[in-house]
Coordinates of C-alpha atoms in Angstrom, one line a residue:
M171 CA -44.5 74.6 49.9
A172 CA -45.6 71.8 47.6
Q173 CA -45.4 74.1 44.6
R174 CA -41.9 75.1 45.5
L175 CA -40.8 71.4 45.9
V176 CA -42.3 70.6 42.5
K177 CA -40.4 73.5 41.0
I178 CA -37.2 72.3 42.6
I179 CA -37.7 68.8 41.2
I180 CA -38.5 70.2 37.8
Y181 CA -35.3 72.3 37.9
L182 CA -33.2 69.2 38.9
L183 CA -34.6 67.1 36.2
L184 CA -34.0 69.8 33.5
A185 CA -30.4 70.2 34.9
I186 CA -29.8 66.4 34.6
I187 CA -31.3 66.4 31.1
A188 CA -29.1 69.3 30.1
L189 CA -26.1 67.5 31.6
L190 CA -26.8 64.3 29.8
A191 CA -27.4 66.2 26.5
A192 CA -24.0 68.0 27.0
L193 CA -22.2 64.7 27.7
I194 CA -23.8 63.0 24.7
A195 CA -22.9 66.0 22.5
F196 CA -19.3 66.0 23.8
Y197 CA -18.9 62.2 23.4
W198 CA -21.0 62.0 20.2
A199 CA -19.4 59.3 18.0
P200 CA -21.7 57.9 15.3
D201 CA -21.0 54.8 13.3
R202 CA -18.4 55.0 10.5
S203 CA -18.5 53.2 7.2
V204 CA -15.6 51.0 6.0
T205 CA -14.8 53.7 3.5
E206 CA -14.4 56.2 6.3
L207 CA -12.1 53.8 8.0
K208 CA -10.0 52.8 5.0
Q209 CA -6.8 53.9 6.8
W210 CA -7.1 50.6 8.6
Q211 CA -7.0 48.5 5.4
L212 CA -3.4 47.3 5.0
P213 CA -1.7 47.5 1.7
N214 CA -2.1 43.8 1.0
S215 CA -5.3 43.1 2.9
E216 CA -8.5 42.3 1.0
F217 CA -12.2 41.7 1.4
I218 CA -13.7 38.3 0.6
P219 CA -17.4 37.2 0.6
I220 CA -18.2 34.9 3.5
Q221 CA -21.8 34.2 4.8
G222 CA -23.0 37.5 3.2
L223 CA -20.2 39.5 4.9
Q224 CA -17.2 41.2 3.3
A225 CA -14.6 39.6 5.5
H226 CA -11.4 41.6 6.0
V227 CA -8.5 39.2 5.5
L228 CA -4.7 39.5 5.3
Q229 CA -2.5 36.9 3.6
S230 CA 1.3 36.8 3.5
D231 CA 3.3 36.4 0.2
K232 CA 3.7 32.6 0.9
C233 CA 0.0 32.3 0.5
D234 CA 0.1 33.3 -3.2
V235 CA 0.5 29.7 -4.3
Y236 CA -3.0 29.1 -3.0
R237 CA -4.6 31.9 -5.0
S238 CA -5.9 29.4 -7.6
K239 CA -6.2 25.7 -8.1
A240 CA -4.1 26.0 -11.2
S241 CA -1.1 27.5 -9.2
I242 CA -1.5 24.8 -6.6
D243 CA -1.5 22.1 -9.3
Q244 CA 1.5 23.7 -10.9
A245 CA 3.5 23.8 -7.7
V246 CA 2.7 20.1 -7.0
S247 CA 3.5 18.9 -10.5
T248 CA 7.0 20.6 -10.3
G249 CA 7.8 19.0 -7.0
K250 CA 7.5 22.1 -4.9
S251 CA 6.2 21.7 -1.4
L252 CA 3.2 23.8 -0.4
P253 CA 4.0 26.1 2.6
E254 CA 2.4 25.3 5.9
A255 CA -0.3 27.7 7.0
V256 CA -0.6 29.6 10.2
V257 CA -4.0 31.2 10.8
L258 CA -4.4 33.9 13.5
L259 CA -7.6 34.7 15.3
H260 CA -8.0 37.8 17.5
G261 CA -10.0 38.4 20.7
T262 CA -13.0 40.4 21.6
S263 CA -12.9 44.1 20.3
A264 CA -9.6 43.5 18.6
S265 CA -8.8 43.0 14.9
L266 CA -6.2 41.4 12.6
H267 CA -3.8 44.3 13.3
T268 CA -3.2 42.7 16.8
W269 CA -1.1 40.0 15.0
Q270 CA 1.1 42.3 12.9
G271 CA 4.3 41.4 14.9
W272 CA 3.8 37.7 14.5
T273 CA 2.8 38.0 10.9
K274 CA 6.0 39.9 10.1
A275 CA 8.1 37.3 11.9
L276 CA 6.4 34.2 10.4
S277 CA 5.8 35.4 6.8
D278 CA 9.3 34.3 5.5
E279 CA 8.5 30.6 6.2
Y280 CA 4.8 30.3 6.4
C281 CA 1.6 31.3 4.6
V282 CA 0.2 33.5 7.4
V283 CA -3.5 34.4 7.4
S284 CA -5.3 36.8 9.8
M285 CA -8.8 38.1 9.7
D286 CA -11.3 40.3 11.3
L287 CA -13.9 38.1 12.8
P288 CA -17.7 38.9 12.5
G289 CA -18.6 41.8 14.7
F290 CA -15.1 43.2 14.9
G291 CA -12.6 45.2 12.8
L292 CA -13.6 46.1 9.2
T293 CA -15.6 42.9 8.7
G294 CA -18.5 44.1 10.9
P295 CA -21.6 42.3 12.2
Y296 CA -23.4 39.4 10.6
T297 CA -25.8 40.5 8.0
D298 CA -28.1 37.6 9.0
E299 CA -29.3 38.6 12.4
T300 CA -30.4 35.0 13.2
I301 CA -26.8 33.9 13.5
K302 CA -25.6 34.0 17.0
Y303 CA -22.1 35.1 18.1
N304 CA -21.0 31.8 19.6
S305 CA -17.9 29.8 19.1
A306 CA -19.6 27.2 16.9
N307 CA -20.7 29.8 14.4
Y308 CA -17.3 31.5 14.6
A309 CA -15.6 28.1 14.0
K310 CA -17.8 27.6 10.9
F311 CA -16.9 31.1 9.6
V312 CA -13.1 30.3 10.1
V313 CA -13.4 27.1 8.1
Q314 CA -15.3 28.9 5.3
V315 CA -12.5 31.5 5.1
L316 CA -9.9 28.7 4.8
D317 CA -12.0 27.1 2.0
R318 CA -12.4 30.4 0.2
L319 CA -8.6 30.9 0.4
N320 CA -8.1 27.3 -1.0
L321 CA -6.4 26.3 2.3
E322 CA -8.3 23.0 2.3
Q323 CA -5.4 21.9 0.1
V324 CA -2.9 22.4 3.0
T325 CA -2.0 19.3 4.9
K326 CA -0.8 21.3 7.9
V327 CA -2.8 24.2 9.3
T328 CA -1.8 25.8 12.6
L329 CA -4.6 27.7 14.3
A330 CA -3.6 30.4 16.8
G331 CA -6.0 32.5 18.8
N332 CA -6.0 34.9 21.7
S333 CA -8.8 35.1 24.3
L334 CA -12.1 34.7 22.3
G335 CA -9.9 33.8 19.4
G336 CA -8.4 31.1 21.5
K337 CA -11.8 29.6 22.3
I338 CA -12.7 29.7 18.6
A339 CA -9.3 28.0 17.7
W340 CA -9.8 25.0 20.0
R341 CA -13.5 24.8 19.1
T342 CA -12.6 24.6 15.4
A343 CA -10.1 21.9 16.1
A344 CA -12.8 20.0 18.1
L345 CA -15.5 20.4 15.5
Y346 CA -13.4 20.1 12.4
P347 CA -10.5 17.8 13.5
D348 CA -9.4 16.9 10.0
R349 CA -8.7 20.6 9.2
I350 CA -6.3 21.5 12.0
D351 CA -2.9 20.1 12.6
K352 CA -1.6 22.3 15.6
L353 CA -3.0 24.8 18.0
V354 CA -1.5 27.8 19.6
L355 CA -3.7 29.2 22.5
V356 CA -2.9 32.6 23.9
D357 CA -4.6 33.5 27.1
A358 CA -7.6 31.6 25.7
V359 CA -11.2 31.4 26.9
G360 CA -12.2 27.9 27.9
Y361 CA -12.7 27.5 31.6
P362 CA -14.7 29.5 34.2
A363 CA -12.8 32.6 35.3
T364 CA -13.2 35.2 37.9
P365 CA -11.5 38.3 36.3
K366 CA -9.5 40.7 38.6
H367 CA -10.4 43.5 36.2
V368 CA -12.9 43.7 33.4
P369 CA -12.4 46.3 30.7
I370 CA -15.0 49.1 31.3
G371 CA -16.1 48.9 27.7
F372 CA -17.1 45.2 28.2
K373 CA -18.9 46.1 31.4
L374 CA -21.1 48.7 29.7
A375 CA -21.7 46.7 26.6
K376 CA -23.3 43.9 28.6
Y377 CA -26.4 46.1 29.3
S378 CA -28.9 45.9 26.5
A379 CA -30.7 49.0 27.9
L380 CA -27.5 51.0 27.2
T381 CA -27.1 49.9 23.6
P382 CA -29.1 52.8 22.1
I383 CA -26.8 55.3 24.0
L384 CA -23.5 53.4 23.5
S385 CA -24.1 52.9 19.8
R386 CA -24.0 56.8 19.5
V387 CA -21.4 57.8 22.0
L388 CA -17.9 56.6 22.7
P389 CA -15.7 58.3 25.3
R390 CA -12.1 57.9 24.1
D391 CA -11.1 57.4 27.7
V392 CA -13.3 54.3 28.0
V393 CA -11.2 52.8 25.1
R394 CA -8.0 53.9 26.7
K395 CA -8.8 52.3 30.0
S396 CA -10.0 49.1 28.4
V397 CA -6.7 48.8 26.4
L398 CA -4.6 49.6 29.5
S399 CA -6.4 46.9 31.4
V400 CA -5.2 44.1 29.1
Y401 CA -1.6 45.3 29.0
A402 CA 0.8 44.8 31.9
D403 CA 3.2 47.6 30.8
D404 CA 1.2 50.9 30.5
T405 CA 4.1 52.6 28.7
K406 CA 3.4 50.4 25.6
V407 CA 0.0 51.8 25.2
D408 CA 0.4 54.8 23.0
E409 CA -1.9 57.1 21.1
A410 CA -1.6 55.1 17.8
L411 CA -2.8 52.0 19.5
I412 CA -5.7 53.8 21.2
N413 CA -6.7 55.3 17.8
R414 CA -6.8 51.9 16.2
Y415 CA -9.1 50.3 18.9
Y416 CA -11.3 53.4 19.0
D417 CA -11.7 53.8 15.3
L418 CA -12.5 50.2 14.7
T419 CA -15.0 50.1 17.5
L420 CA -16.9 52.8 15.5
R421 CA -17.2 50.6 12.4
Q422 CA -20.8 50.4 11.6
G423 CA -22.6 47.8 13.6
N424 CA -19.7 46.7 15.8
R425 CA -21.0 48.3 19.0
Q426 CA -24.3 46.6 18.7
A427 CA -22.6 43.3 17.8
L428 CA -20.5 43.6 20.9
N429 CA -23.5 43.7 23.0
R430 CA -25.0 40.6 21.3
R431 CA -21.7 38.8 21.6
L432 CA -21.5 39.3 25.3
Q433 CA -25.2 38.2 25.7
E434 CA -24.8 35.2 23.4
T435 CA -21.5 33.9 24.9
D436 CA -21.1 30.2 25.3
N437 CA -22.0 28.4 28.5
N438 CA -19.5 25.8 29.9
S439 CA -21.2 22.8 28.2
D440 CA -18.4 22.6 25.6
Q441 CA -15.5 22.5 28.1
A442 CA -15.4 18.7 28.0
Q443 CA -14.2 18.9 24.4
I444 CA -10.9 20.3 25.5
K445 CA -9.9 16.9 27.0
Q446 CA -10.7 15.3 23.7
L447 CA -8.2 17.3 21.7
D448 CA -5.4 15.2 20.3
L449 CA -3.0 17.5 18.5
P450 CA 0.3 19.4 19.3
T451 CA -0.8 22.4 21.3
L452 CA 1.3 25.4 22.6
I453 CA -0.2 27.3 25.4
I454 CA 1.1 30.9 25.9
W455 CA 0.0 33.0 28.9
G456 CA 0.7 36.4 30.4
A457 CA 1.1 36.0 34.1
Q458 CA -0.2 39.6 34.6
D459 CA -3.5 38.8 32.8
D460 CA -6.2 40.3 34.9
L461 CA -9.0 39.1 32.7
I462 CA -8.3 35.4 32.4
P463 CA -6.1 34.3 35.4
V464 CA -2.8 32.4 34.6
E465 CA -4.2 29.5 36.6
N466 CA -6.4 28.7 33.6
A467 CA -3.2 28.1 31.6
A468 CA -2.4 25.1 33.8
L469 CA -5.9 23.7 33.2
F470 CA -5.4 23.7 29.5
H471 CA -1.9 22.1 29.9
R472 CA -3.5 19.5 32.2
D473 CA -6.3 18.6 29.9
I474 CA -4.6 18.7 26.4
A475 CA -2.2 15.7 26.5
N476 CA 0.1 16.8 23.8
S477 CA 0.7 20.3 25.0
Q478 CA 3.5 22.7 25.9
L479 CA 3.1 25.6 28.3
K480 CA 5.0 29.0 28.3
I481 CA 4.3 31.7 30.9
F482 CA 5.5 35.2 30.3
D483 CA 5.9 36.8 33.7
D484 CA 5.8 40.4 32.7
L485 CA 3.0 40.3 30.1
G486 CA -0.8 40.8 30.3
H487 CA -3.9 39.4 28.5
V488 CA -2.5 40.1 25.0
P489 CA 1.1 39.0 25.1
H490 CA 1.3 38.5 21.4
E491 CA 0.6 42.3 21.0
E492 CA 2.4 43.5 24.0
D493 CA 5.7 41.7 23.2
P494 CA 5.5 40.0 19.7
V495 CA 9.3 39.5 19.5
A496 CA 9.5 37.3 22.7
T497 CA 6.3 35.4 22.1
V498 CA 6.7 34.6 18.4
K499 CA 10.1 33.1 19.2
V500 CA 8.4 30.5 21.2
V501 CA 5.9 29.9 18.4
K502 CA 8.7 29.5 15.9
D503 CA 10.4 26.9 18.0
F504 CA 7.0 25.1 18.4
L505 CA 6.2 25.0 14.7
K506 CA 9.6 23.5 13.9

């Protein structure tokens, strides 16, 4: 009887191992190099050296005047006004592509800059593993990008960010107040929140024990469900959108970096800095945000004295991506 029980247990274990092997084989998705993901480089995007990284950055045509100190001096000497800069910061697991709607709408009037933050998009993870993925280090990275693009010459820089990017935006304004003139916070991180729904990809990435597996496999359905969870209107989530999020998650090192980012997230000790912000601020929020509740929008509006609040009733956690036309109109009015 005992031998029979042992055999049954062995058969069950072998069956489980076989099933796991089959699942891994089916969902096998190894890292991809930047070269393998070159379709996600835009015609006018570029890579610039920042902190040992090759940061993926996009600048609009109005930024050309900042390409060199000589062109800046020439513009100033001839009485031309330097264009204001609008810098866009994406959220967790997103990329600069999330801002394409806003970039197109703003580029006629502004120098518009977007970037893939460390750990995401084509920029990839920090090469120095001692650097933590916290908002202070991200803010330092953003300022170094501005310096590299000669945007320290700009008297007016508007910093806009969604979710994690929103946290980085207001932290940059708090830590480097002389660099930022205006803020646009889009469903931003900042206050404690109890999500109604957390993207399944974020749930899995929190567990370090799963990193060896998750860094080799990636079910496409996990990405699909994660994107659906941040949209209010599921019909706007098409295969092209899923492809972008899926492919860029596979960028070499991004999955491991996501695990670290979720482990090294900020505590609430810096929340007090929000009340110290003293600059024009536009707060945009999707009322259907299941990740950061719309109640947090009111908290930002309460604590930032010089702020405006606009709620979009039918949008989710990424309103700038879900409906760029409606949301950027509010931004244009704010900037003017």
